[in-house]
Amino acid sequence: MRRHQVLAVAAADLKRLFKSRDYIIPLAILAGLFFVFVPGIMLPLIGATERSPLMAQIGDVIGTLPQQIQENIAGDTPAVRTAYAFAVYLLAPIAIVVPLTISSAVGANTMVGERERGTGEFLAHSPLTVQEIYMGKLIASLVPGYLATAIGFAIYSLIVNLTVGRQLGGWFFPTTGWWYLILWVVPPFIAIALAVILRLSARVRSAAAAQQASTLVTLPVIIASYGIASGLLYSPAYSALIVGAIAWIVAILLLRSGARAVRRERLLGVAADA
Amino acid sequence: MNESMVPAIEFRRVTKLFGAVRAVSDLEFVAPTGSVTVLLGPNGAGKTTTVRLTTGALTADAGTVRVLGLDPSDDEQGQEIRSRCGVVPPKPAFYDQLTGWENLEFAAEIFEAEPEDARDAAARFGIDHALDQEVGGYSTGMRTRLALARSVIHDPDVLLLDEPTAGLDPESSRAVLDLIRDLAGRGRTIVMCTHLLHEAEGIADQVVLMDDGTARAAGHPDELAAAYMPEPIVVFDAEDRSVLELLADLDGVTSIHRNGSVQVTLDDLARLPDMVTMLVGAGARLTRVERVIPTLEELYFRMQRAHKDQP
């Protein structure tokens, strides 16, 4: 596989994507909503409602959690403990939802889009191998998701540290569990969803069908990963390492077999099943 | 065998099916290296599928395709073929959000050509002034010119042009035909699909008449004329056209067509001097006596008729 050609395919797709405002703006809004708006509003609000009955109720709920988890929740007052719990545990799976949604949206369009626009004809007649095309498309689909995660996560960390961290006496975020989640667990889940979506995208006839199919695929993956991510934050670090390793193995297997879905006649839109 | 002696493109009894539809059926033709082959036929004749089979973008269900002596259905050989072919599809498509230059640069990277080659190709087709614009804002003619530029960036050995002048103004169409002549003069092999007969006129070394996915006839236009319009046609005109009615009763005239002047079909061109002598003897002041070379259009329809009349 020729790296230069793979990167050329990915770069062309990414340039196109970042120039498509009608595509990039909704995705940016989604990332902004989860990483900036929700924590930016909710965490200061929790701090400001320290004496409210609601805060007391949330404090009671936290008090019912297992002792091991309660020990991990920092803070001296109910409001700080609630804000900490929200920042570190309840909003954690956002780190999965946003990149998965963005990468899925891009991935769903990338193959079928070539066919719909007619640009697949150029790729089909080109000396690119199908593996190079697949890998280029995969990179182009992964980059926006990871980029959104990196930027969003940095902003989220800033908001958490400026709001909750100030009350705790210093910057504490990201916690160890979050690092494992972001660097080890999220990437293979995105890859799993993309491997399936790229296969579907290579087969279906229209971008609309690809989007629908991708929703069917990503929803269970999001739910599963949400649950796993939430659970991992309460669990010892080795749990995240094991789950991440398993997810990586599944992702690699799926990605390897996914390349077979790309065929020149599908790029032309004349395959019997395309 | 020396590569130059190998036919650039060879189709032997090639069939391509799309479900129950035979897009190409037992197709046979050979495009010699350095020649201009025109695939002529109505829409749905299988021309585009033939181009796609040539590069290996599609794989034949039966028969043998060889391009530059290589098998396009083989992964490695197909890659070699595709790196030596330039293709202009019937509806050239680009990444519309990217500029013309970004699209050409992408193609240059894929074909491992230099950026300077992309600029030269753009200049050659007069699209270099618009390279900074997004392709989404291009007219049909500009897109076609960009597609032509993209197809020659890597100086291909084989150029496959599928309706390359569709949507072009006459000036640009002429530029395309000039390019074909130029490339053929430099030893490149050209295959052009068209249903515009006048375009094939004068540039085709070989015409392949396609219909229903198969080659109905193939050969140099003169050979085809000899095969399908063997009887010479001569046009006569005179100051007093009534004298020309005498032609109808002469031996050797197989048909006569009046359209102001008189067009007669002869069984043998050797009869012409006697006919002229007779008309002059009858007092005719002839203003025109000219043998008609059949146009491709006349040939095309004659061939179509001949094949439809076959049982």
Coordinates of C-alpha atoms in Angstrom, one line a residue:
Chain A
M1 CA 0.0 0.0 0.0
R2 CA 1.4 3.4 -1.0
R3 CA 1.2 5.9 1.8
H4 CA 1.4 8.9 -0.3
Q5 CA -1.6 7.8 -2.4
V6 CA -3.6 6.9 0.7
L7 CA -2.9 10.3 2.2
A8 CA -3.9 12.0 -1.1
V9 CA -7.3 10.3 -1.0
A10 CA -7.8 11.2 2.7
A11 CA -6.6 14.8 2.1
A12 CA -9.0 15.3 -0.8
D13 CA -11.9 14.1 1.2
L14 CA -11.0 16.2 4.2
K15 CA -10.6 19.3 2.2
R16 CA -14.0 18.7 0.6
L17 CA -15.5 18.1 4.0
F18 CA -14.1 21.2 5.7
K19 CA -15.3 23.3 2.8
S20 CA -18.8 22.0 3.0
R21 CA -20.4 24.3 5.5
D22 CA -23.8 22.6 5.4
Y23 CA -22.0 19.5 6.5
I24 CA -19.5 20.7 9.0
I25 CA -21.7 23.3 10.8
P26 CA -24.2 20.7 12.3
L27 CA -21.3 18.6 13.4
A28 CA -19.6 21.5 15.0
I29 CA -22.9 22.4 16.8
L30 CA -23.2 18.9 18.0
A31 CA -19.7 18.9 19.4
G32 CA -20.2 22.4 20.9
L33 CA -23.4 21.3 22.5
F34 CA -21.9 18.3 24.3
F35 CA -18.4 19.6 25.1
V36 CA -19.1 23.3 25.7
F37 CA -22.7 24.3 26.2
V38 CA -23.9 21.5 28.5
P39 CA -21.0 21.6 30.9
G40 CA -20.6 25.3 30.6
I41 CA -24.2 25.9 31.8
M42 CA -24.7 22.9 34.1
L43 CA -21.6 23.0 36.2
P44 CA -21.7 26.7 37.2
L45 CA -25.5 26.2 37.8
I46 CA -24.8 23.4 40.2
G47 CA -22.4 25.6 42.1
A48 CA -24.9 28.4 42.2
T49 CA -27.7 26.3 43.6
E50 CA -26.0 24.9 46.7
R51 CA -28.9 25.5 49.1
S52 CA -31.7 24.3 46.8
P53 CA -33.8 21.2 47.7
L54 CA -32.8 19.7 44.4
M55 CA -29.2 19.8 45.3
A56 CA -30.0 18.1 48.6
Q57 CA -31.9 15.3 46.7
I58 CA -28.9 14.8 44.3
G59 CA -26.6 14.6 47.3
D60 CA -28.9 11.9 48.7
V61 CA -28.7 10.0 45.5
I62 CA -24.9 10.2 45.5
G63 CA -25.0 9.0 49.1
T64 CA -26.7 5.8 47.9
L65 CA -23.9 4.9 45.6
P66 CA -21.5 2.1 46.6
Q67 CA -18.9 3.2 49.1
Q68 CA -16.0 2.6 46.6
I69 CA -17.6 5.0 44.1
Q70 CA -18.4 7.5 46.8
E71 CA -14.8 7.6 47.9
N72 CA -13.8 8.6 44.4
I73 CA -16.1 11.6 44.4
A74 CA -14.2 14.6 45.7
G75 CA -15.6 17.6 47.4
D76 CA -16.7 18.8 50.9
T77 CA -20.1 20.1 50.1
P78 CA -23.1 18.5 48.3
A79 CA -22.8 21.0 45.5
V80 CA -19.1 20.4 44.8
R81 CA -19.6 16.6 45.1
T82 CA -22.5 16.8 42.7
A83 CA -20.6 19.0 40.2
Y84 CA -17.7 16.6 40.5
A85 CA -19.9 13.6 39.9
F86 CA -21.5 15.3 36.9
A87 CA -18.2 16.4 35.4
V88 CA -16.3 13.2 35.9
Y89 CA -18.9 10.4 35.7
L90 CA -22.2 11.4 34.2
L91 CA -20.9 13.4 31.2
A92 CA -18.1 11.0 30.5
P93 CA -19.7 9.0 27.8
I94 CA -20.1 12.2 25.8
A95 CA -16.5 11.5 24.9
I96 CA -17.8 8.5 22.9
V97 CA -21.1 9.9 21.5
V98 CA -19.6 12.9 19.8
P99 CA -16.7 11.4 17.8
L100 CA -18.8 8.4 17.0
T101 CA -21.6 10.5 15.6
I102 CA -19.3 12.7 13.6
S103 CA -17.2 9.9 12.2
S104 CA -20.3 7.9 11.3
A105 CA -21.8 10.8 9.5
V106 CA -18.7 11.4 7.5
G107 CA -18.1 7.7 6.9
A108 CA -21.6 7.1 5.8
N109 CA -21.2 9.6 3.0
T110 CA -17.7 8.9 1.9
M111 CA -18.2 5.9 -0.3
V112 CA -21.7 6.3 -1.5
G113 CA -21.0 10.0 -2.0
E114 CA -18.3 9.1 -4.6
R115 CA -20.9 7.2 -6.5
E116 CA -23.6 9.8 -6.2
R117 CA -21.4 12.7 -7.3
G118 CA -19.9 10.5 -10.1
T119 CA -16.3 11.1 -8.7
G120 CA -16.1 7.3 -8.1
E121 CA -15.5 7.0 -11.9
F122 CA -12.2 8.8 -11.6
L123 CA -11.1 6.5 -8.7
A124 CA -12.3 3.4 -10.5
H125 CA -10.1 4.2 -13.5
S126 CA -7.2 5.3 -11.4
P127 CA -4.1 3.2 -10.5
L128 CA -5.2 3.3 -6.8
T129 CA -5.8 -0.1 -5.3
V130 CA -9.1 -0.7 -3.6
Q131 CA -7.1 -1.1 -0.3
E132 CA -5.6 2.4 -0.8
I133 CA -9.0 3.9 -1.5
Y134 CA -10.5 2.2 1.5
M135 CA -7.7 3.3 3.8
G136 CA -7.9 6.9 2.5
K137 CA -11.6 7.0 3.2
L138 CA -11.1 5.4 6.6
I139 CA -8.6 8.1 7.6
A140 CA -10.8 10.8 6.2
S141 CA -13.7 9.5 8.3
L142 CA -11.6 9.1 11.5
V143 CA -9.9 12.4 11.5
P144 CA -13.0 14.7 12.0
G145 CA -14.2 12.5 14.9
Y146 CA -10.8 12.4 16.6
L147 CA -10.2 16.1 15.9
A148 CA -13.6 16.9 17.5
T149 CA -12.7 14.7 20.5
A150 CA -9.3 16.3 21.0
I151 CA -10.5 19.9 20.7
G152 CA -13.8 19.2 22.6
F153 CA -12.1 17.3 25.3
A154 CA -9.5 20.1 25.8
I155 CA -12.3 22.7 26.1
Y156 CA -14.3 20.4 28.4
S157 CA -11.3 19.9 30.6
L158 CA -10.8 23.7 30.8
I159 CA -14.5 24.3 31.7
V160 CA -14.4 21.5 34.4
N161 CA -11.2 22.8 35.9
L162 CA -12.3 26.4 35.9
T163 CA -15.6 25.6 37.5
V164 CA -15.3 22.5 39.7
G165 CA -11.6 22.5 40.0
R166 CA -11.6 26.0 41.5
Q167 CA -13.9 24.7 44.3
L168 CA -11.7 21.7 44.8
G169 CA -8.6 23.8 45.2
G170 CA -6.9 23.0 41.9
W171 CA -6.9 21.4 38.5
F172 CA -7.8 17.8 38.7
F173 CA -9.2 16.9 35.3
P174 CA -8.7 14.7 33.3
T175 CA -8.6 11.9 35.8
T176 CA -6.8 8.7 35.1
G177 CA -10.0 7.0 34.0
W178 CA -10.7 9.6 31.4
W179 CA -7.2 9.3 29.9
Y180 CA -7.7 5.6 29.5
L181 CA -11.1 6.3 28.0
I182 CA -10.0 8.9 25.5
L183 CA -6.7 7.4 24.4
W184 CA -7.5 3.7 24.6
V185 CA -11.2 2.9 24.6
V186 CA -12.8 5.5 22.4
P187 CA -10.6 5.0 19.3
P188 CA -11.4 1.3 18.7
F189 CA -15.1 1.9 19.2
I190 CA -15.0 4.6 16.5
A191 CA -13.1 2.2 14.3
I192 CA -15.7 -0.6 14.9
A193 CA -18.6 1.7 13.9
L194 CA -16.7 3.0 10.9
A195 CA -15.7 -0.4 9.7
V196 CA -19.3 -1.5 9.6
I197 CA -20.5 1.8 8.1
L198 CA -17.9 1.9 5.3
R199 CA -19.0 -1.6 4.4
L200 CA -22.6 -0.5 4.3
S201 CA -21.8 2.8 2.5
A202 CA -20.0 0.8 -0.2
R203 CA -23.1 -1.3 -0.8
V204 CA -26.1 1.0 -0.5
R205 CA -27.4 3.1 -3.4
S206 CA -27.8 6.6 -1.9
A207 CA -26.4 8.8 0.8
A208 CA -29.8 8.9 2.5
A209 CA -29.8 5.1 2.7
A210 CA -26.2 5.2 4.0
Q211 CA -27.2 7.7 6.7
Q212 CA -30.1 5.5 7.8
A213 CA -28.0 2.4 7.8
S214 CA -25.3 4.2 9.8
T215 CA -27.8 5.2 12.4
L216 CA -28.8 1.6 12.8
V217 CA -25.2 0.6 13.3
T218 CA -24.1 3.5 15.4
L219 CA -27.0 3.5 17.9
P220 CA -26.2 0.1 19.4
V221 CA -22.5 0.9 19.3
I222 CA -23.1 4.2 21.1
I223 CA -25.3 2.6 23.7
A224 CA -22.8 -0.2 24.3
S225 CA -19.9 2.1 24.4
Y226 CA -21.8 4.6 26.6
G227 CA -22.5 1.8 29.1
I228 CA -18.9 0.5 29.0
A229 CA -17.4 4.0 29.3
S230 CA -19.6 4.8 32.3
G231 CA -18.7 1.5 33.9
L232 CA -15.1 1.9 33.2
L233 CA -14.9 5.2 35.0
Y234 CA -16.0 3.5 38.2
S235 CA -13.8 0.5 37.7
P236 CA -10.1 -0.1 38.2
A237 CA -7.8 1.0 35.4
Y238 CA -7.0 -2.6 34.2
S239 CA -10.7 -3.0 33.2
A240 CA -10.3 -0.2 30.7
L241 CA -7.1 -1.7 29.4
I242 CA -8.8 -5.1 28.9
V243 CA -12.0 -3.6 27.3
G244 CA -9.9 -1.4 25.1
A245 CA -7.7 -4.3 24.0
I246 CA -10.8 -6.4 23.1
A247 CA -12.3 -3.5 21.2
W248 CA -9.0 -3.0 19.3
I249 CA -9.0 -6.7 18.2
V250 CA -12.6 -6.5 17.0
A251 CA -11.9 -3.2 15.2
I252 CA -8.8 -4.5 13.4
L253 CA -10.6 -7.7 12.3
L254 CA -13.6 -5.7 11.0
L255 CA -11.4 -3.1 9.3
R256 CA -9.4 -5.8 7.5
S257 CA -12.5 -7.4 6.2
G258 CA -14.1 -4.1 5.5
A259 CA -11.7 -3.4 2.6
R260 CA -13.3 -6.2 0.7
A261 CA -16.5 -4.2 0.4
V262 CA -14.8 -1.7 -1.9
R263 CA -14.9 -2.7 -5.5
R264 CA -14.4 -0.7 -8.6
E265 CA -17.8 -1.5 -10.0
R266 CA -19.4 -0.2 -6.8
L267 CA -17.5 3.1 -7.3
L268 CA -19.0 3.2 -10.7
G269 CA -22.4 2.4 -9.3
V270 CA -23.0 -0.5 -11.7
A271 CA -22.5 -3.4 -9.4
A272 CA -25.6 -5.7 -9.1
D273 CA -25.6 -5.1 -5.3
A274 CA -24.8 -1.4 -5.4
Chain B
M1 CA 7.6 -9.3 -29.0
N2 CA 8.4 -5.6 -29.2
E3 CA 5.8 -3.7 -27.2
S4 CA 5.1 -1.4 -30.2
M5 CA 4.1 -4.4 -32.2
V6 CA 1.5 -5.5 -29.6
P7 CA -1.9 -4.0 -30.3
A8 CA -2.7 -1.4 -27.7
I9 CA -6.1 -2.8 -27.1
E10 CA -7.5 -6.2 -27.9
F11 CA -11.0 -7.4 -27.2
R12 CA -11.7 -11.0 -28.1
R13 CA -15.3 -12.2 -27.7
V14 CA -15.8 -10.1 -24.7
T15 CA -19.1 -10.2 -22.8
K16 CA -20.2 -8.2 -19.9
L17 CA -23.5 -8.8 -18.1
F18 CA -25.4 -6.6 -15.7
G19 CA -27.9 -9.0 -14.3
A20 CA -29.9 -10.1 -17.3
V21 CA -28.7 -7.3 -19.5
R22 CA -25.8 -7.9 -21.9
A23 CA -24.1 -4.6 -21.9
V24 CA -21.3 -6.0 -24.1
S25 CA -21.8 -9.1 -26.1
D26 CA -19.1 -11.1 -27.9
L27 CA -17.3 -7.8 -28.7
E28 CA -14.3 -8.1 -30.9
F29 CA -11.9 -5.3 -32.0
V30 CA -8.3 -4.4 -32.0
A31 CA -6.9 -0.9 -31.6
P32 CA -3.3 -0.8 -33.0
T33 CA -0.7 1.1 -31.1
G34 CA -0.7 4.8 -32.2
S35 CA -4.0 4.6 -33.9
V36 CA -7.3 6.5 -33.4
T37 CA -10.2 4.2 -33.0
V38 CA -13.7 5.6 -32.9
L39 CA -16.4 3.6 -31.2
L40 CA -19.5 4.7 -33.0
G41 CA -23.0 3.9 -31.9
P42 CA -26.2 5.0 -30.4
N43 CA -26.8 5.5 -26.7
G44 CA -26.8 2.1 -24.9
A45 CA -24.6 0.5 -27.6
G46 CA -22.0 -0.5 -25.0
K47 CA -19.4 2.1 -25.6
T48 CA -19.0 3.3 -22.0
T49 CA -18.9 -0.3 -20.8
T50 CA -16.1 -1.0 -23.3
V51 CA -14.1 1.9 -21.9
R52 CA -14.6 0.6 -18.4
L53 CA -13.5 -2.9 -19.4
T54 CA -10.4 -1.5 -21.0
T55 CA -9.1 0.0 -17.7
G56 CA -10.2 -2.9 -15.6
A57 CA -12.8 -0.7 -13.8
L58 CA -15.1 -3.5 -14.8
T59 CA -14.2 -7.1 -15.3
A60 CA -15.5 -9.1 -18.3
D61 CA -17.7 -12.1 -17.7
A62 CA -16.4 -13.9 -20.7
G63 CA -13.7 -13.3 -23.4
T64 CA -10.3 -11.8 -23.3
V65 CA -9.3 -8.1 -22.9
R66 CA -5.7 -7.2 -23.3
V67 CA -4.4 -3.6 -23.0
L68 CA -0.7 -2.9 -23.8
G69 CA -0.3 -6.6 -23.7
L70 CA -1.6 -6.8 -20.1
D71 CA -4.7 -8.2 -18.5
P72 CA -6.8 -5.5 -16.8
S73 CA -8.6 -8.0 -14.6
D74 CA -5.4 -8.9 -12.9
D75 CA -4.8 -6.7 -9.8
E76 CA -1.1 -5.8 -10.6
Q77 CA -1.4 -5.7 -14.3
G78 CA -4.6 -3.7 -14.1
Q79 CA -2.8 -1.2 -11.9
E80 CA -0.1 -0.9 -14.5
I81 CA -2.7 -0.4 -17.2
R82 CA -4.6 2.2 -15.3
S83 CA -1.4 4.2 -14.6
R84 CA -0.8 4.3 -18.4
C85 CA -4.4 5.2 -19.4
G86 CA -6.1 8.5 -19.3
V87 CA -9.9 8.6 -19.2
V88 CA -12.4 11.3 -19.9
P89 CA -15.8 9.9 -18.8
P90 CA -19.1 11.0 -20.5
K91 CA -20.1 13.2 -17.5
P92 CA -16.8 14.4 -15.9
A93 CA -17.2 14.7 -12.2
F94 CA -15.0 16.5 -9.7
Y95 CA -15.0 17.4 -6.1
D96 CA -17.1 20.5 -6.5
Q97 CA -16.1 22.2 -3.3
L98 CA -12.4 22.0 -4.3
T99 CA -10.8 24.4 -6.8
G100 CA -9.8 23.3 -10.3
W101 CA -6.2 23.3 -9.1
E102 CA -7.0 21.2 -6.1
N103 CA -8.7 18.6 -8.3
L104 CA -5.8 18.5 -10.7
E105 CA -3.3 18.4 -7.9
F106 CA -5.2 15.4 -6.5
A107 CA -5.0 13.6 -9.9
A108 CA -1.3 14.4 -10.2
E109 CA -0.7 12.8 -6.8
I110 CA -2.7 9.7 -7.7
F111 CA -0.9 9.3 -11.1
E112 CA 2.5 10.3 -9.5
A113 CA 2.9 13.3 -11.9
E114 CA 4.5 16.6 -11.1
P115 CA 2.4 19.7 -10.3
E116 CA 4.0 21.4 -13.4
D117 CA 2.5 18.7 -15.5
A118 CA -0.9 19.6 -14.1
R119 CA -0.4 23.3 -14.9
D120 CA 0.8 22.4 -18.4
A121 CA -2.2 20.2 -19.0
A122 CA -4.6 23.0 -17.8
A123 CA -2.9 25.5 -20.1
R124 CA -3.2 23.2 -23.0
F125 CA -7.0 23.1 -22.6
G126 CA -7.3 26.8 -21.8
I127 CA -8.6 26.2 -18.3
D128 CA -5.6 27.5 -16.4
H129 CA -7.2 30.9 -15.9
A130 CA -10.0 29.3 -13.8
L131 CA -7.9 27.0 -11.6
D132 CA -8.5 29.1 -8.5
Q133 CA -12.2 28.8 -8.7
E134 CA -14.3 26.1 -7.1
V135 CA -15.3 23.5 -9.7
G136 CA -18.9 23.8 -8.5
G137 CA -19.0 27.1 -10.3
Y138 CA -17.7 25.8 -13.6
S139 CA -19.7 25.7 -16.7
T140 CA -20.1 22.3 -18.6
G141 CA -17.5 23.3 -21.0
M142 CA -15.0 24.3 -18.3
R143 CA -15.6 21.0 -16.6
T144 CA -14.9 19.1 -19.8
R145 CA -11.8 21.0 -20.3
L146 CA -10.7 20.3 -16.8
A147 CA -11.5 16.6 -17.3
L148 CA -9.4 16.6 -20.5
A149 CA -6.5 18.3 -18.7
R150 CA -6.8 15.7 -15.9
S151 CA -6.7 12.8 -18.4
V152 CA -3.3 13.8 -19.9
I153 CA -1.5 14.9 -16.7
H154 CA 0.6 11.7 -16.7
D155 CA 1.1 11.6 -20.5
P156 CA -0.8 8.4 -20.9
D157 CA 0.0 5.8 -23.6
V158 CA -3.7 5.1 -24.1
L159 CA -6.3 7.8 -24.0
L160 CA -10.0 6.8 -23.7
L161 CA -12.4 9.6 -24.5
D162 CA -16.0 8.9 -23.9
E163 CA -18.1 11.6 -25.6
P164 CA -15.3 14.2 -25.0
T165 CA -16.9 17.1 -26.8
A166 CA -20.3 16.8 -25.2
G167 CA -21.3 20.3 -24.0
L168 CA -18.3 22.0 -25.6
D169 CA -18.5 25.0 -27.8
P170 CA -17.2 24.6 -31.4
E171 CA -13.8 26.1 -30.5
S172 CA -13.2 23.8 -27.6
S173 CA -14.5 20.8 -29.6
R174 CA -11.9 21.6 -32.3
A175 CA -9.2 21.8 -29.5
V176 CA -10.2 18.3 -28.4
L177 CA -10.0 17.0 -32.0
D178 CA -6.6 18.7 -32.4
L179 CA -5.4 17.1 -29.2
I180 CA -6.4 13.7 -30.6
R181 CA -4.5 14.3 -33.8
D182 CA -1.5 15.6 -31.8
L183 CA -1.4 12.6 -29.4
A184 CA -1.9 10.1 -32.2
G185 CA 1.0 11.8 -34.1
R186 CA 3.2 11.2 -31.0
G187 CA 2.4 7.5 -31.0
R188 CA -0.4 7.5 -28.4
T189 CA -3.4 5.2 -28.9
I190 CA -6.7 6.9 -28.7
V191 CA -10.1 5.4 -28.4
M192 CA -13.0 7.9 -28.7
C193 CA -16.6 7.1 -28.1
T194 CA -19.1 9.2 -29.9
H195 CA -22.4 9.3 -31.6
L196 CA -21.4 12.5 -33.4
L197 CA -20.4 11.2 -36.8
H198 CA -18.8 14.4 -38.0
E199 CA -16.3 14.2 -35.2
A200 CA -15.0 10.9 -36.2
E201 CA -14.6 12.2 -39.8
G202 CA -11.0 12.8 -40.7
I203 CA -9.5 11.6 -37.4
A204 CA -10.4 7.9 -37.3
D205 CA -7.9 5.3 -38.4
Q206 CA -10.6 2.8 -37.5
V207 CA -14.3 3.0 -36.9
V208 CA -16.0 0.4 -34.8
L209 CA -19.7 0.5 -35.3
M210 CA -21.3 -0.7 -32.1
D211 CA -24.9 -1.7 -31.5
D212 CA -26.5 -3.8 -28.8
G213 CA -23.1 -4.3 -27.2
T214 CA -21.4 -5.8 -30.1
A215 CA -19.2 -4.6 -33.0
R216 CA -21.3 -4.6 -36.2
A217 CA -18.4 -3.5 -38.3
A218 CA -14.9 -2.3 -37.9
G219 CA -12.3 -0.9 -40.2
H220 CA -10.9 2.3 -41.8
P221 CA -13.6 4.5 -43.1
D222 CA -12.4 3.8 -46.7
E223 CA -12.6 0.1 -46.1
L224 CA -16.1 0.4 -44.6
A225 CA -17.1 2.5 -47.6
A226 CA -15.8 -0.1 -49.9
A227 CA -17.7 -2.8 -48.0
Y228 CA -21.0 -1.0 -47.4
M229 CA -21.2 1.5 -50.3
P230 CA -19.2 -0.3 -53.0
E231 CA -21.1 1.4 -55.9
P232 CA -19.6 4.8 -56.8
I233 CA -21.9 7.8 -56.5
V234 CA -21.4 10.8 -58.8
V235 CA -23.1 14.2 -58.7
F236 CA -23.9 15.9 -61.9
D237 CA -25.1 19.5 -62.4
A238 CA -25.7 21.6 -65.5
E239 CA -26.8 25.0 -66.5
D240 CA -30.0 23.4 -68.0
R241 CA -30.8 20.6 -65.6
S242 CA -33.5 19.0 -67.8
V243 CA -30.7 17.5 -69.9
L244 CA -29.6 15.5 -66.9
E245 CA -32.8 13.4 -67.1
L246 CA -31.0 11.5 -69.9
L247 CA -28.9 9.9 -67.2
A248 CA -31.9 7.8 -65.9
D249 CA -31.9 5.7 -69.1
L250 CA -28.2 5.0 -69.3
D251 CA -26.7 1.5 -68.8
G252 CA -24.9 1.2 -65.5
V253 CA -27.0 3.6 -63.5
T254 CA -28.4 1.7 -60.6
S255 CA -30.2 4.5 -58.9
I256 CA -30.8 8.2 -59.4
H257 CA -31.6 10.9 -56.9
R258 CA -32.7 14.4 -57.8
N259 CA -32.2 17.3 -55.4
G260 CA -31.5 20.2 -57.7
S261 CA -28.4 18.5 -59.0
V262 CA -28.6 14.8 -59.9
Q263 CA -26.9 12.1 -57.9
V264 CA -26.5 8.8 -59.6
T265 CA -25.2 5.5 -58.4
L266 CA -23.1 3.6 -60.9
D267 CA -22.2 0.0 -61.2
D268 CA -18.7 0.9 -62.4
L269 CA -16.9 4.2 -62.2
A270 CA -15.3 3.4 -65.6
R271 CA -18.6 4.4 -67.2
L272 CA -18.2 8.0 -66.2
P273 CA -16.2 9.3 -69.2
D274 CA -18.8 7.9 -71.7
M275 CA -21.6 9.5 -69.6
V276 CA -20.0 12.9 -69.7
T277 CA -19.4 12.6 -73.5
M278 CA -23.0 11.6 -74.0
L279 CA -24.3 14.6 -72.0
V280 CA -22.0 17.1 -73.7
G281 CA -23.1 15.6 -77.0
A282 CA -26.7 16.2 -76.0
G283 CA -25.9 19.9 -75.5
A284 CA -25.4 19.9 -71.8
R285 CA -23.2 22.6 -70.3
L286 CA -22.0 20.7 -67.2
T287 CA -21.2 22.7 -64.1
R288 CA -20.3 19.9 -61.8
V289 CA -19.2 16.3 -62.2
E290 CA -18.0 15.0 -58.9
R291 CA -17.5 11.6 -57.2
V292 CA -19.1 11.6 -53.8
I293 CA -17.0 10.2 -51.0
P294 CA -19.6 8.8 -48.5
T295 CA -19.6 10.6 -45.2
L296 CA -19.4 8.6 -42.0
E297 CA -23.0 9.5 -41.4
E298 CA -24.1 7.9 -44.7
L299 CA -21.9 4.9 -43.9
Y300 CA -23.3 4.6 -40.4
F301 CA -26.9 4.6 -41.6
R302 CA -26.0 2.2 -44.5
M303 CA -24.3 -0.2 -42.0
Q304 CA -27.2 0.1 -39.6
R305 CA -29.7 -0.7 -42.4
A306 CA -27.6 -3.6 -43.6
H307 CA -27.5 -5.2 -40.2
K308 CA -31.1 -4.6 -39.5
D309 CA -32.0 -6.2 -42.8
Q310 CA -30.0 -9.3 -41.9
P311 CA -32.2 -12.2 -41.1

